[in-house]
Short mmCIF file of C-alpha atoms and ligand atoms in Angstrom, two decimals:
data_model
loop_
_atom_site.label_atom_id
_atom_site.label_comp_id
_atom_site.label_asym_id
_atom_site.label_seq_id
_atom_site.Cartn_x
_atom_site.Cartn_y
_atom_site.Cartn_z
CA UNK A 1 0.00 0.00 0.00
CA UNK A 2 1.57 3.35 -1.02
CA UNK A 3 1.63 5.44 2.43
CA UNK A 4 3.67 8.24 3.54
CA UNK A 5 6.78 7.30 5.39
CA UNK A 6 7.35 10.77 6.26
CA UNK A 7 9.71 11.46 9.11
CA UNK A 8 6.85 12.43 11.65
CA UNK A 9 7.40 13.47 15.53
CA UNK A 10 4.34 14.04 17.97
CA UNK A 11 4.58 14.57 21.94
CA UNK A 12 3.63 10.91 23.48
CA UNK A 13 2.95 12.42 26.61
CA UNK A 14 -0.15 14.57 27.99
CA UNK A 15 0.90 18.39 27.24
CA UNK A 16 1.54 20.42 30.92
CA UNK A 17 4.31 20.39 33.37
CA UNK A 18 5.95 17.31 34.16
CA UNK A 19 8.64 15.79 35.47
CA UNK A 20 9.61 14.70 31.97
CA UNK A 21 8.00 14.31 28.42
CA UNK A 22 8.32 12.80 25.73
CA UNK A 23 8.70 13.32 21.99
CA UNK A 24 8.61 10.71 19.63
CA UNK A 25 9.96 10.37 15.86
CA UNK A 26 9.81 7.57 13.53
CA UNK A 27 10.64 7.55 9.42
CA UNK A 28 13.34 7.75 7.53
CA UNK A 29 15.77 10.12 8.43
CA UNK A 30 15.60 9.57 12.28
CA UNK A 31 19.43 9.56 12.88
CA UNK A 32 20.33 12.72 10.62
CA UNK A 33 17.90 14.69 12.30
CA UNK A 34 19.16 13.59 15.57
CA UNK A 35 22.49 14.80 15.29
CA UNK A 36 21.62 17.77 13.49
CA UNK A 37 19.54 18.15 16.81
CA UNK A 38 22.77 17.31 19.28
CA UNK A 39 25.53 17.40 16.88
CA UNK A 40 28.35 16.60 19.75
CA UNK A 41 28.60 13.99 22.53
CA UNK A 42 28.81 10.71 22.58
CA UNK A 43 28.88 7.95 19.43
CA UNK A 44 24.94 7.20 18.29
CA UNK A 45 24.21 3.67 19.12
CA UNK A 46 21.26 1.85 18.25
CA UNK A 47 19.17 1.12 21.67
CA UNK A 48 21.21 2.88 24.18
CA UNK A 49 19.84 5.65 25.94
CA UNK A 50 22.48 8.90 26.37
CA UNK A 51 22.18 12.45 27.65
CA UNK A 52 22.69 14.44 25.00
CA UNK A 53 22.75 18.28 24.67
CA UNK A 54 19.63 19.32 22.01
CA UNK A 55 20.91 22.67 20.34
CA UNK A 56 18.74 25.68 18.60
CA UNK A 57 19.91 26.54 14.89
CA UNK A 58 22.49 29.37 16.65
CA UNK A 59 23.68 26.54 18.59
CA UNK A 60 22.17 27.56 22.01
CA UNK A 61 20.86 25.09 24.56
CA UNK A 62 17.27 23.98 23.85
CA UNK A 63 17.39 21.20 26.66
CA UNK A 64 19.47 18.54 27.85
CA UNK A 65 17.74 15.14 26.95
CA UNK A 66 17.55 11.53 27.33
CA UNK A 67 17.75 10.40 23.23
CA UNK A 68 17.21 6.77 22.39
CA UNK A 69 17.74 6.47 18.64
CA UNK A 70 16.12 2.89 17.04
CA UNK A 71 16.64 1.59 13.83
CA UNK A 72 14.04 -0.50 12.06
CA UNK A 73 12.53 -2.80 11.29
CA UNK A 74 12.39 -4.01 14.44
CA UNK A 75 11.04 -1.12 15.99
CA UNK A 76 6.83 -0.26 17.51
CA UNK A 77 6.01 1.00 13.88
CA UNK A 78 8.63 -0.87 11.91
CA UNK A 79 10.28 2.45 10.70
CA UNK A 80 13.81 4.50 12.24
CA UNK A 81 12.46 5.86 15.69
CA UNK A 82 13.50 8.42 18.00
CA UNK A 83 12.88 9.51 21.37
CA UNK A 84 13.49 12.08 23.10
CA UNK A 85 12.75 12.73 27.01
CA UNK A 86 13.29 16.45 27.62
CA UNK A 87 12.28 18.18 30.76
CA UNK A 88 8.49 18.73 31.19
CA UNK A 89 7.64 22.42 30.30
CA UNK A 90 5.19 22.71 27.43
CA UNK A 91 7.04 25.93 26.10
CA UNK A 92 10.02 24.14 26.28
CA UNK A 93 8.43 21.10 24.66
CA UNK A 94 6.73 23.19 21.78
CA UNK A 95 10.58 24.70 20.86
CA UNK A 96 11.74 21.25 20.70
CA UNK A 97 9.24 20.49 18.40
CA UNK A 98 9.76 23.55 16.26
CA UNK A 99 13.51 22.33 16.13
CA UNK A 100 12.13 18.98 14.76
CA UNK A 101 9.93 20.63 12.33
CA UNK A 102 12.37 23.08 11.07
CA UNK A 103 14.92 20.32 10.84
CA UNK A 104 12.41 18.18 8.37
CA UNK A 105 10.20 16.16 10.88
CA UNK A 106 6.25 16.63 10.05
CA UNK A 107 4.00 16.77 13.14
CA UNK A 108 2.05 13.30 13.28
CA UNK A 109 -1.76 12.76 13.07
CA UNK A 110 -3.36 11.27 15.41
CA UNK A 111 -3.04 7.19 15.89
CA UNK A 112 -0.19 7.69 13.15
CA UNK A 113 1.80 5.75 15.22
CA UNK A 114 0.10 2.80 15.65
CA UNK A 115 -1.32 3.00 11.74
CA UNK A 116 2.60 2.89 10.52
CA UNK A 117 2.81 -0.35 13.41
CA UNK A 118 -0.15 -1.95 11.33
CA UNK A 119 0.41 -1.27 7.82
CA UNK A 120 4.06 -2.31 8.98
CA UNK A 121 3.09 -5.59 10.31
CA UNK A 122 3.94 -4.96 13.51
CA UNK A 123 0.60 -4.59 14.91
CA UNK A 124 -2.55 -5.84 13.44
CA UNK A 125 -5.94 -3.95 14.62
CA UNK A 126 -7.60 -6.19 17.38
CA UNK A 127 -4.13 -5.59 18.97
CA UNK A 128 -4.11 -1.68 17.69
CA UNK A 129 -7.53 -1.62 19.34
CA UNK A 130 -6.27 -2.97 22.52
CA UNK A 131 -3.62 -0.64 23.17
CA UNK A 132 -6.24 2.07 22.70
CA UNK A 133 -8.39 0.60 24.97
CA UNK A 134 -5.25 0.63 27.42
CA UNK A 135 -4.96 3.81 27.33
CA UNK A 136 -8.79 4.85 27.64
CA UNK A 137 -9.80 1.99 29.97
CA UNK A 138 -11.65 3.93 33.17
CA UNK A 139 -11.61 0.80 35.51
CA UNK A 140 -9.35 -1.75 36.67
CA UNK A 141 -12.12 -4.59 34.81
CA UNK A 142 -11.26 -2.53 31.43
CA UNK A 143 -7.30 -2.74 31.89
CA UNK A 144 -7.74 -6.70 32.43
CA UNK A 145 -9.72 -6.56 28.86
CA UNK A 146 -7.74 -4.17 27.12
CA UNK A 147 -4.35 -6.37 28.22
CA UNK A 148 -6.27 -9.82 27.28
CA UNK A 149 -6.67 -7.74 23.58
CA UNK A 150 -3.07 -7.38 23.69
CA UNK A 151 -1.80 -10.65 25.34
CA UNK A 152 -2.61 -12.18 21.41
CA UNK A 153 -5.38 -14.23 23.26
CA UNK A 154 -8.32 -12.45 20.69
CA UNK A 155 -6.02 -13.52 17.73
CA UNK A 156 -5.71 -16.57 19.06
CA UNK A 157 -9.93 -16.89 19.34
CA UNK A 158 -9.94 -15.34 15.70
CA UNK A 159 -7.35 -17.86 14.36
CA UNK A 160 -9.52 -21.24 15.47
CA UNK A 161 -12.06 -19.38 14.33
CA UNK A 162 -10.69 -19.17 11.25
CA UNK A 163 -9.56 -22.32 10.93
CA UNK A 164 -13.10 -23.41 11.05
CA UNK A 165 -14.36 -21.54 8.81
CA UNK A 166 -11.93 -22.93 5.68
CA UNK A 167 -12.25 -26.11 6.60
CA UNK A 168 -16.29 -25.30 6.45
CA UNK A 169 -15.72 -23.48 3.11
CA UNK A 170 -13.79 -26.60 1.71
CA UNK A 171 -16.26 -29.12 2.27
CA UNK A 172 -18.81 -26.40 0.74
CA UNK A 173 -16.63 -26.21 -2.17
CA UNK A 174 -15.97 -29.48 -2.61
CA UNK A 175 -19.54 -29.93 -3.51
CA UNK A 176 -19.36 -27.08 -6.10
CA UNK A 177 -16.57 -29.14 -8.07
CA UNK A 178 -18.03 -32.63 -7.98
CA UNK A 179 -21.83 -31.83 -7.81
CA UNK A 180 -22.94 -35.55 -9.39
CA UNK A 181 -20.40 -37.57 -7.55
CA UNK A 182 -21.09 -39.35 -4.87
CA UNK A 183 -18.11 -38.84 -2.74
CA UNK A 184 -17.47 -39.50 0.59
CA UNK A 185 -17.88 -35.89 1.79
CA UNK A 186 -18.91 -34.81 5.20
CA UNK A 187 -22.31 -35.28 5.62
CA UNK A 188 -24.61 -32.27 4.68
CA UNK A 189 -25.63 -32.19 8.24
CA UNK A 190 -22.93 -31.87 9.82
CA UNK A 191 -21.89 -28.95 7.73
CA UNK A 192 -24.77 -27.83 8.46
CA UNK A 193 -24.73 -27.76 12.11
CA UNK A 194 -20.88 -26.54 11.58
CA UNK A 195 -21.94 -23.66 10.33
CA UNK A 196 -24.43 -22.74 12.73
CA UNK A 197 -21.99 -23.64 16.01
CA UNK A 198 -19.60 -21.12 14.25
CA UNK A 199 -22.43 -18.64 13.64
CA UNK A 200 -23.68 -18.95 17.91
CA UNK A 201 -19.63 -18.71 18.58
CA UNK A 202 -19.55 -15.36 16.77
CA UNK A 203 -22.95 -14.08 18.04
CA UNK A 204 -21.84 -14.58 21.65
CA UNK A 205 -18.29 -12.88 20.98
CA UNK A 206 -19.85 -10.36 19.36
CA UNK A 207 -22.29 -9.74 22.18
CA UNK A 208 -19.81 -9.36 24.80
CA UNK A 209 -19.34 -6.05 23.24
CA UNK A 210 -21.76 -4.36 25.48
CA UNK A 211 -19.17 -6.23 28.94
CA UNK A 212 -15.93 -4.58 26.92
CA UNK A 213 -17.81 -1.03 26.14
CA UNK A 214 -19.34 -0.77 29.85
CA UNK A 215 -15.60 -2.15 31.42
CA UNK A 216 -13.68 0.41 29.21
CA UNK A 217 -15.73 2.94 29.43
CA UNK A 218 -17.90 2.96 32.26
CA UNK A 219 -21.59 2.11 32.74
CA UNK A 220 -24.46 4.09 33.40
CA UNK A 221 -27.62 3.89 35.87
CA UNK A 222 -30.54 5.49 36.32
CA UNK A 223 -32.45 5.93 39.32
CA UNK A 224 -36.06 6.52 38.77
CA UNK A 225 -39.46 6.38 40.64
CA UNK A 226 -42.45 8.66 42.00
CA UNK A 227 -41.75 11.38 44.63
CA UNK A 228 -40.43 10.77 47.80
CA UNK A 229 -39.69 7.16 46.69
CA UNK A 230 -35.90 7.23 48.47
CA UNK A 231 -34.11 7.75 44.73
CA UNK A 232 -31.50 10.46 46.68
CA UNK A 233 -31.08 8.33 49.47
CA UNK A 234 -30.27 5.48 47.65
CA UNK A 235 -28.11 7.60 45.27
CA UNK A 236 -26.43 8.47 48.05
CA UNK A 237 -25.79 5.24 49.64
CA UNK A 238 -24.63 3.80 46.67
CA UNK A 239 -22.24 6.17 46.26
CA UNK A 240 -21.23 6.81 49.79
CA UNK A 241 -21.47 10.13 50.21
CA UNK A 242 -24.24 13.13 50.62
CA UNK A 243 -24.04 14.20 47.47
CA UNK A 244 -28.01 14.57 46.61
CA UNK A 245 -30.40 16.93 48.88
CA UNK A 246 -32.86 14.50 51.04
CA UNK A 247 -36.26 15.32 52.27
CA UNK A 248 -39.26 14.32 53.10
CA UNK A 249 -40.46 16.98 50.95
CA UNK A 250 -41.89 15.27 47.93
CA UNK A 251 -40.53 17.07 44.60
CA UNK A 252 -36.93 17.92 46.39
CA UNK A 253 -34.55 16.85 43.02
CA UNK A 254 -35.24 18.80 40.54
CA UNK A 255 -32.10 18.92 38.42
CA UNK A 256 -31.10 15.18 36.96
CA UNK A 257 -27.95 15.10 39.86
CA UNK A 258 -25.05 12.91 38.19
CA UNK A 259 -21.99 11.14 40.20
CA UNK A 260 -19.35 8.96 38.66
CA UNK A 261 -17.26 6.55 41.08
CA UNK A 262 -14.98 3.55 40.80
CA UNK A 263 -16.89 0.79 42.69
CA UNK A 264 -15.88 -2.78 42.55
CA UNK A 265 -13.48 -2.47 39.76
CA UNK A 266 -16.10 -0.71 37.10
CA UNK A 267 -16.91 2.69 36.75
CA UNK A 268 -20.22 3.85 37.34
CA UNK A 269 -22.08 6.92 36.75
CA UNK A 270 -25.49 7.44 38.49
CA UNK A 271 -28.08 9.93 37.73
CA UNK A 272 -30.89 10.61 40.07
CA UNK A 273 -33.82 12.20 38.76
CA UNK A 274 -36.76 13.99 39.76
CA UNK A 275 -39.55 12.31 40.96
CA UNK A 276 -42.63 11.07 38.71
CA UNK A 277 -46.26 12.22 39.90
CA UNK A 278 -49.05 10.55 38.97
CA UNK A 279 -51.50 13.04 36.71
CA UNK A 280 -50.25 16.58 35.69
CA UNK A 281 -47.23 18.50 37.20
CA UNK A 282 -48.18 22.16 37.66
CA UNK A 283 -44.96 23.42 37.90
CA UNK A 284 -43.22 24.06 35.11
CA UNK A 285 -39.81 23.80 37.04
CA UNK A 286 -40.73 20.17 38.39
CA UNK A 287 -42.41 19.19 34.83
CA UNK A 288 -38.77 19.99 33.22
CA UNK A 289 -36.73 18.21 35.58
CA UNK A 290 -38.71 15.26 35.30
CA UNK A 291 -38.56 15.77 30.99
CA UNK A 292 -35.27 15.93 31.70
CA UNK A 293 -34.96 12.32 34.17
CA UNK A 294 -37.29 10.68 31.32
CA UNK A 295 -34.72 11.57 28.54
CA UNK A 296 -32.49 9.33 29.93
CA UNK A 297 -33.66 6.22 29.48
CA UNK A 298 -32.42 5.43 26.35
CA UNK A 299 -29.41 6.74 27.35
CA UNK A 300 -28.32 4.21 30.08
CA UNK A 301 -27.38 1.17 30.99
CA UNK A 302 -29.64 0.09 34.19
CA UNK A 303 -32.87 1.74 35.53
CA UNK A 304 -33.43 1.22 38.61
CA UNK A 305 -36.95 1.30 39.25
CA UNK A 306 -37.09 2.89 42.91
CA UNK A 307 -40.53 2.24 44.90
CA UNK A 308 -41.51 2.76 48.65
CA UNK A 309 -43.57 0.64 49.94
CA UNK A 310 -47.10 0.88 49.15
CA UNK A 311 -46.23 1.25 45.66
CA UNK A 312 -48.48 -0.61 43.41
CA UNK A 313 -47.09 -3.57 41.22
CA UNK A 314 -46.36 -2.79 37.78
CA UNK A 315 -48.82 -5.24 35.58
CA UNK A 316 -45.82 -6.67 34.04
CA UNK A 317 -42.77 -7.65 36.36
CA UNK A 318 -39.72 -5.89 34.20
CA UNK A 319 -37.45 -8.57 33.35
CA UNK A 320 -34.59 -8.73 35.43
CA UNK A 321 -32.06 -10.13 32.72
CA UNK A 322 -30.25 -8.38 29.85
CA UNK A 323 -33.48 -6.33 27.94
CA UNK A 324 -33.15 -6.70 24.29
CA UNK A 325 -32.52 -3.08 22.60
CA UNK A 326 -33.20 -0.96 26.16
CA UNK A 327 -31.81 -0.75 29.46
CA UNK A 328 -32.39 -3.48 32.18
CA UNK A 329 -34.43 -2.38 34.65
CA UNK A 330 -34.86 -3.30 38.31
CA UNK A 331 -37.25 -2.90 40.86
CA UNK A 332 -35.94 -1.62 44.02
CA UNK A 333 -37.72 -1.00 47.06
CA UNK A 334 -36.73 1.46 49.79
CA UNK A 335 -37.94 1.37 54.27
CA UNK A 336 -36.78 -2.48 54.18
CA UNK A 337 -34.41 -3.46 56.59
CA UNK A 338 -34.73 -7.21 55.72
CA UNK A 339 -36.36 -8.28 52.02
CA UNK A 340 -40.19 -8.95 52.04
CA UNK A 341 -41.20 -12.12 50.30
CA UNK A 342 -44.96 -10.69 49.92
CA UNK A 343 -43.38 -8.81 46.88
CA UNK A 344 -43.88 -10.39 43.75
CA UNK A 345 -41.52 -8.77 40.72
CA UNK A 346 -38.92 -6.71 43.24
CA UNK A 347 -35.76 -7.23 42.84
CA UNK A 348 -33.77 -5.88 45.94
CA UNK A 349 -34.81 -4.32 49.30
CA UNK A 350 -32.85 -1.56 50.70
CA UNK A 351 -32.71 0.65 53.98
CA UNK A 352 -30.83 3.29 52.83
CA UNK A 353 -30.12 5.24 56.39
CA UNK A 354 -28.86 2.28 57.71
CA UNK A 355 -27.30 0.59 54.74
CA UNK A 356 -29.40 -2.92 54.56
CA UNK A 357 -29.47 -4.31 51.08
CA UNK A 358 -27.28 -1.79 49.85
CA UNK A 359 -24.26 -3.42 48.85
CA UNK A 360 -26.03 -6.02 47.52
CA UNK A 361 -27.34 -4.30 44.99
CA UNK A 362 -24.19 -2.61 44.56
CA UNK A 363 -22.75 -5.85 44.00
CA UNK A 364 -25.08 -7.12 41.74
CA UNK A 365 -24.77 -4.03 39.68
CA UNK A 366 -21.01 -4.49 39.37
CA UNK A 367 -21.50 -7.71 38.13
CA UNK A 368 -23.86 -7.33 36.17
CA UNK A 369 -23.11 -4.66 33.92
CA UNK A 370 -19.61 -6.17 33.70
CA UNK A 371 -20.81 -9.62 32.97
CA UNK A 372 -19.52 -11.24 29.57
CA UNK A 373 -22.06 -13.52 29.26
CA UNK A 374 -21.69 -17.38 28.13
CA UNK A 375 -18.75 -16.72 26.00
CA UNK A 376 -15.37 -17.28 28.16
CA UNK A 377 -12.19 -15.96 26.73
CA UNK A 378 -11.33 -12.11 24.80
CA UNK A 379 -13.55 -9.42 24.80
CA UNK A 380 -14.96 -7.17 21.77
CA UNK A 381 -13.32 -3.78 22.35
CA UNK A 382 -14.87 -1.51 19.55
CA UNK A 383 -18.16 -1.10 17.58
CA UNK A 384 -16.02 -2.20 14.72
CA UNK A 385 -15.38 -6.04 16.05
CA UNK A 386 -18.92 -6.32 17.50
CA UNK A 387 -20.11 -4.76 13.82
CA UNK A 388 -17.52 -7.52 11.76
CA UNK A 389 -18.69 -10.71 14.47
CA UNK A 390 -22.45 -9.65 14.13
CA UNK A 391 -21.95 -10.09 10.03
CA UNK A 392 -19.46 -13.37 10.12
CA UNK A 393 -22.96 -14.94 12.57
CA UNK A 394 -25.22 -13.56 9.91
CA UNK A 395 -23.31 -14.41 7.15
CA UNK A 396 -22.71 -18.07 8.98
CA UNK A 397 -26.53 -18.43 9.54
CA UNK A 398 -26.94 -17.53 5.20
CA UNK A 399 -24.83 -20.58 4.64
CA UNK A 400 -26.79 -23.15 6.95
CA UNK A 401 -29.81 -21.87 5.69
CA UNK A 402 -28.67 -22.08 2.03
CA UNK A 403 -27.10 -25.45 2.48
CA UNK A 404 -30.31 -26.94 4.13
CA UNK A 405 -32.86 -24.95 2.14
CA UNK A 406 -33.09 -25.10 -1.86
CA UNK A 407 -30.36 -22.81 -2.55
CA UNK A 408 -27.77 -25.25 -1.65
CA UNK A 409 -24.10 -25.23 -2.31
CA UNK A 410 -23.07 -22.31 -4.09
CA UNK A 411 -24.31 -19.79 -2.17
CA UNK A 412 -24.03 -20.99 1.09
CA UNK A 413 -20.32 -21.52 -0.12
CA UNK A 414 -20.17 -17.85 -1.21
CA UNK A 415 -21.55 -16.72 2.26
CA UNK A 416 -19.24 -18.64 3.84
CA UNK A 417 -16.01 -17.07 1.76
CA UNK A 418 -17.83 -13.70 2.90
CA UNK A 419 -17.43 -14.60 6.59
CA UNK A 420 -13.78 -15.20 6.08
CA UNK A 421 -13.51 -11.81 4.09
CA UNK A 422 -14.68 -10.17 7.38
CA UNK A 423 -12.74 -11.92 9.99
CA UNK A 424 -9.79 -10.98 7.50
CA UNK A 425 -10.68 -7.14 7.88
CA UNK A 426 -11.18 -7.53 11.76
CA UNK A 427 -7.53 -8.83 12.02
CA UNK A 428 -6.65 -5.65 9.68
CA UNK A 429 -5.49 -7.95 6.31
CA UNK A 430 -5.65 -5.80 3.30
CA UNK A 431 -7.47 -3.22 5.30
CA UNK A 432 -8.72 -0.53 3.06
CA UNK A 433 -7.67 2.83 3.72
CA UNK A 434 -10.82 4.69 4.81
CA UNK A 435 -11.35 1.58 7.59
CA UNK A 436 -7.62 2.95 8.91
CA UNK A 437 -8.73 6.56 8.55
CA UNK A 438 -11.54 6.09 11.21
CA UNK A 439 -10.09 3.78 13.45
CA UNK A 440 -6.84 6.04 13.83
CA UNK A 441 -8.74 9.44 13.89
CA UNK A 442 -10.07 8.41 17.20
CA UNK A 443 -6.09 7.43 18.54
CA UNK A 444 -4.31 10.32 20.35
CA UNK A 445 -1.53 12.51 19.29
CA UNK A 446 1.85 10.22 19.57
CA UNK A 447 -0.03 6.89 20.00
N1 GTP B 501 -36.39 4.69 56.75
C1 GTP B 501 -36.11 5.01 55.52
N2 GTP B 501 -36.33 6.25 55.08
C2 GTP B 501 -36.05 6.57 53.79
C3 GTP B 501 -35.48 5.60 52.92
N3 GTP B 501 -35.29 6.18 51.72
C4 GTP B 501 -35.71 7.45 51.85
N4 GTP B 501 -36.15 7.69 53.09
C5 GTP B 501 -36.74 8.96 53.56
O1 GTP B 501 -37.79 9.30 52.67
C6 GTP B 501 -37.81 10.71 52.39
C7 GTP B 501 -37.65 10.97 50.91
O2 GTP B 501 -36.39 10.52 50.51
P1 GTP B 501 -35.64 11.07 49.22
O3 GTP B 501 -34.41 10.25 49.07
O4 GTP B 501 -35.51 12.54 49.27
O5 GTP B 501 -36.70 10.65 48.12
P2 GTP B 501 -36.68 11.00 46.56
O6 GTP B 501 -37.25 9.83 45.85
O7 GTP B 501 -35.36 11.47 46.15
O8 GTP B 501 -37.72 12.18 46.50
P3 GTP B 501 -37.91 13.32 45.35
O9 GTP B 501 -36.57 13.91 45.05
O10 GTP B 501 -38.81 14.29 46.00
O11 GTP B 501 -38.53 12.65 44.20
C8 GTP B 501 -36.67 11.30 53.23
O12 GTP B 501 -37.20 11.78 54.42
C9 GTP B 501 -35.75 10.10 53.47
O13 GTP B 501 -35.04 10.23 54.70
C10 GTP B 501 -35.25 4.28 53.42
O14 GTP B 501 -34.78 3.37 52.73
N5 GTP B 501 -35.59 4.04 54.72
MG1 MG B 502 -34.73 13.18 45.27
#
């Protein structure tokens, strides 16, 4: 692919004061324009770290600098690399980059890095997307699936994947070349229900893309429920600290009151919301805030469904597993020290004042929001995988159904080499260049 190997430098670390930070280089012409930039001190070996003086064009001191100069190929994005930790000042940073500029270095794009690492080899996108995700992850549970993106284990679920697929797509066009013969293929059944394991396998890695987007980037719950229900308190409780104005004063939130904290390894942001009245809300003020409450639901994760007792039961018991298309939503129930079992359809009892029942649910919605479902093993980290898995299952279903239905061989053959196509592009083979425009447009500066 033609691409521009342009010597390119970006800073790698967040712009402001620091201890140190660092610029990175990488294309051809690494070395010249490193001892243009320090032309005395010691010999430039490949690898090994030396202070080195960094001069302006007069030959003044710009900084003095840790320089690590790299040769390729075997470098992060296959190309000459250079790296240069100067002291942390962003003024003094941004003359060091003029330097580079003026001295034939182009500032990089962003994710230009890691797009020179793929088209190089070096990196291929699951693993791009991984480092990414290591970078962005908010919680501890999105590290772990960020690293198990980079520890090769995804590639490694891709690459049996794979294999099944082409041994699937031989048998399917094996019956293409010898359509009168009775050979001693593998029984159209079992192709058959071949294709359709492979098709449930990618469904259910596809589907843990909701666990990977709520572990890297934090999930989202809703607390909801009439007036004076206990929504603050609970808010509160949940998040351990007053944060939300209590009262017995039915109508006391107004404002949707949002709070994000780290709890049990996942990041979660609450809202609490204004309470619901039954019939019409004279004030305006109130009517708003609870507009405002109600325009969250698509927006989250989990509603939970806060009730004090009394409350009437909802004709139909929400469900309390994953909800197809919209948020899960539980039923909690506030003033209960111990649960009730006279109460059909609620899911967890709380006290807030004194706690009961509240880190239950705080458990449970740790757990669940991080959960993975059935499939064990790597994680989808970006609407691009989950987008590529959901069409290798379709595609997989196409070929059962053409293979047991009248369309037969052919075409559940060509559906088949269409599934491969696309776990091809979720590795990153042959990846057109529009794909690598969007992924890397998202990267930061230096990455
Ligand atoms: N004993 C007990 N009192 C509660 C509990 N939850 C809330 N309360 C009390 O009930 C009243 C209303 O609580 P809030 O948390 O303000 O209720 P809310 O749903 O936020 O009310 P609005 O903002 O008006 O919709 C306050 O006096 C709370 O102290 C609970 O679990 N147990
Ligand atoms: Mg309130």
């Amino acid at each position: 692919m033609a691409e521009d190997d342009a010597l390119m430098v970006a800073l790698a670390t967040p712009p402001g004061r620091a201890a140190t930070s660092l610029l990175r280089l990488s294309g051809a012409g690494c070395l010249a324009l490193g001892q243009a930039l320090a032309p005395v001190g010691p010999a430039w070996r490949p690898r090994r770290a030396a202070l080195r003086r960094l001069l302006d064009a007069e030959g003044g001191l710009l900084d003095a600098a840790l320089v690590t100069w790299m040769p390729g190929p075997g470098t992060a994005t296959g190309e000459d690399c250079l790296e240069l930790s100067l002291h942390g000042n962003p003024l003094l940073v941004e003359q060091v980059l003029d330097r580079c500029v003026r001295l034939g270095a182009r500032p990089a794009r962003p994710g230009e890095f890691s797009r020179r690492a793929v088209l190089a080899g070096r990196l291929d996108l699951i693993g791009a997307e991984a480092l990414d995700g290591l970078i962005w992850a908010r919680s501890p549970l999105g590290l772990q699936a960020a690293r198990a993106g980079l520890g090769g284990a995804a590639q490694a679920q891709l690459a049996a994947l794979r294999e099944r697929l082409l041994d699937l797509c031989a048998e399917l066009e094996a019956r293409l070349d010898q359509l009168d013969q009775e050979l001693g293929y593998v029984d159209d059944a079992v192709v058959i229900d071949g294709l359709r394991a492979a098709a449930a396998e990618a469904l259910a890695w596809a589907e843990t893309w909701r666990a990977g987007r709520r572990r890297l980037h934090g999930a989202r719950v809703l607390l909801q429920g009439p007036v004076n229900a206990g929504k603050s308190s609970l808010f509160n409780a949940l998040l351990g600290e007053d944060r939300a104005i209590v009262s017995p004063r039915p109508g006391t939130t107004r404002d949707v009151v949002e709070r994000s904290a780290l709890i049990d390894g996942l990041e979660l942001t609450l809202y609490d919301s204004a309470g619901l009245r039954e019939g019409p809300v004279e004030d305006p003020i109130e009517a708003e805030g609870i507009a405002r409450g109600l325009r969250l639901n698509d927006e989250v994760d989990l509603i939970l469904e806060v009730e004090a007792p009394g409350a009437a039961t909802p004709a139909a018991a929400p469900s309390f597993g994953e909800a197809e298309g919209g948020p899960l939503r539980w039923r909690v129930r506030t003033h209960c020290p111990a649960p009730l079992h006279n109460a059909p359809g609620v899911h967890f009892f709380v006290d807030s004042p004194t706690g009961a029942g509240v880190a239950a649910l705080r458990a449970a919605l740790v757990s669940t929001l991080s959960a993975a479902g059935a499939a064990g093993g790597a994680l989808v980290l970006s609407q691009r995988q989950h987008a590529l898995l959901m069409g290798v299952a379709a595609d997989l279903g196409e070929a059962a159904d053409a293979l047991s239905g009248w369309l037969g061989p052919a075409v559940a053959a060509e559906a088949c080499t269409a599934a491969l196509a696309r776990l091809a592009e979720l590795r990153g083979d042959d990846v057109r260049e529009d794909v690598l425009d969007r992924l890397f447009a998202r990267f930061c500066v230096g990455k």
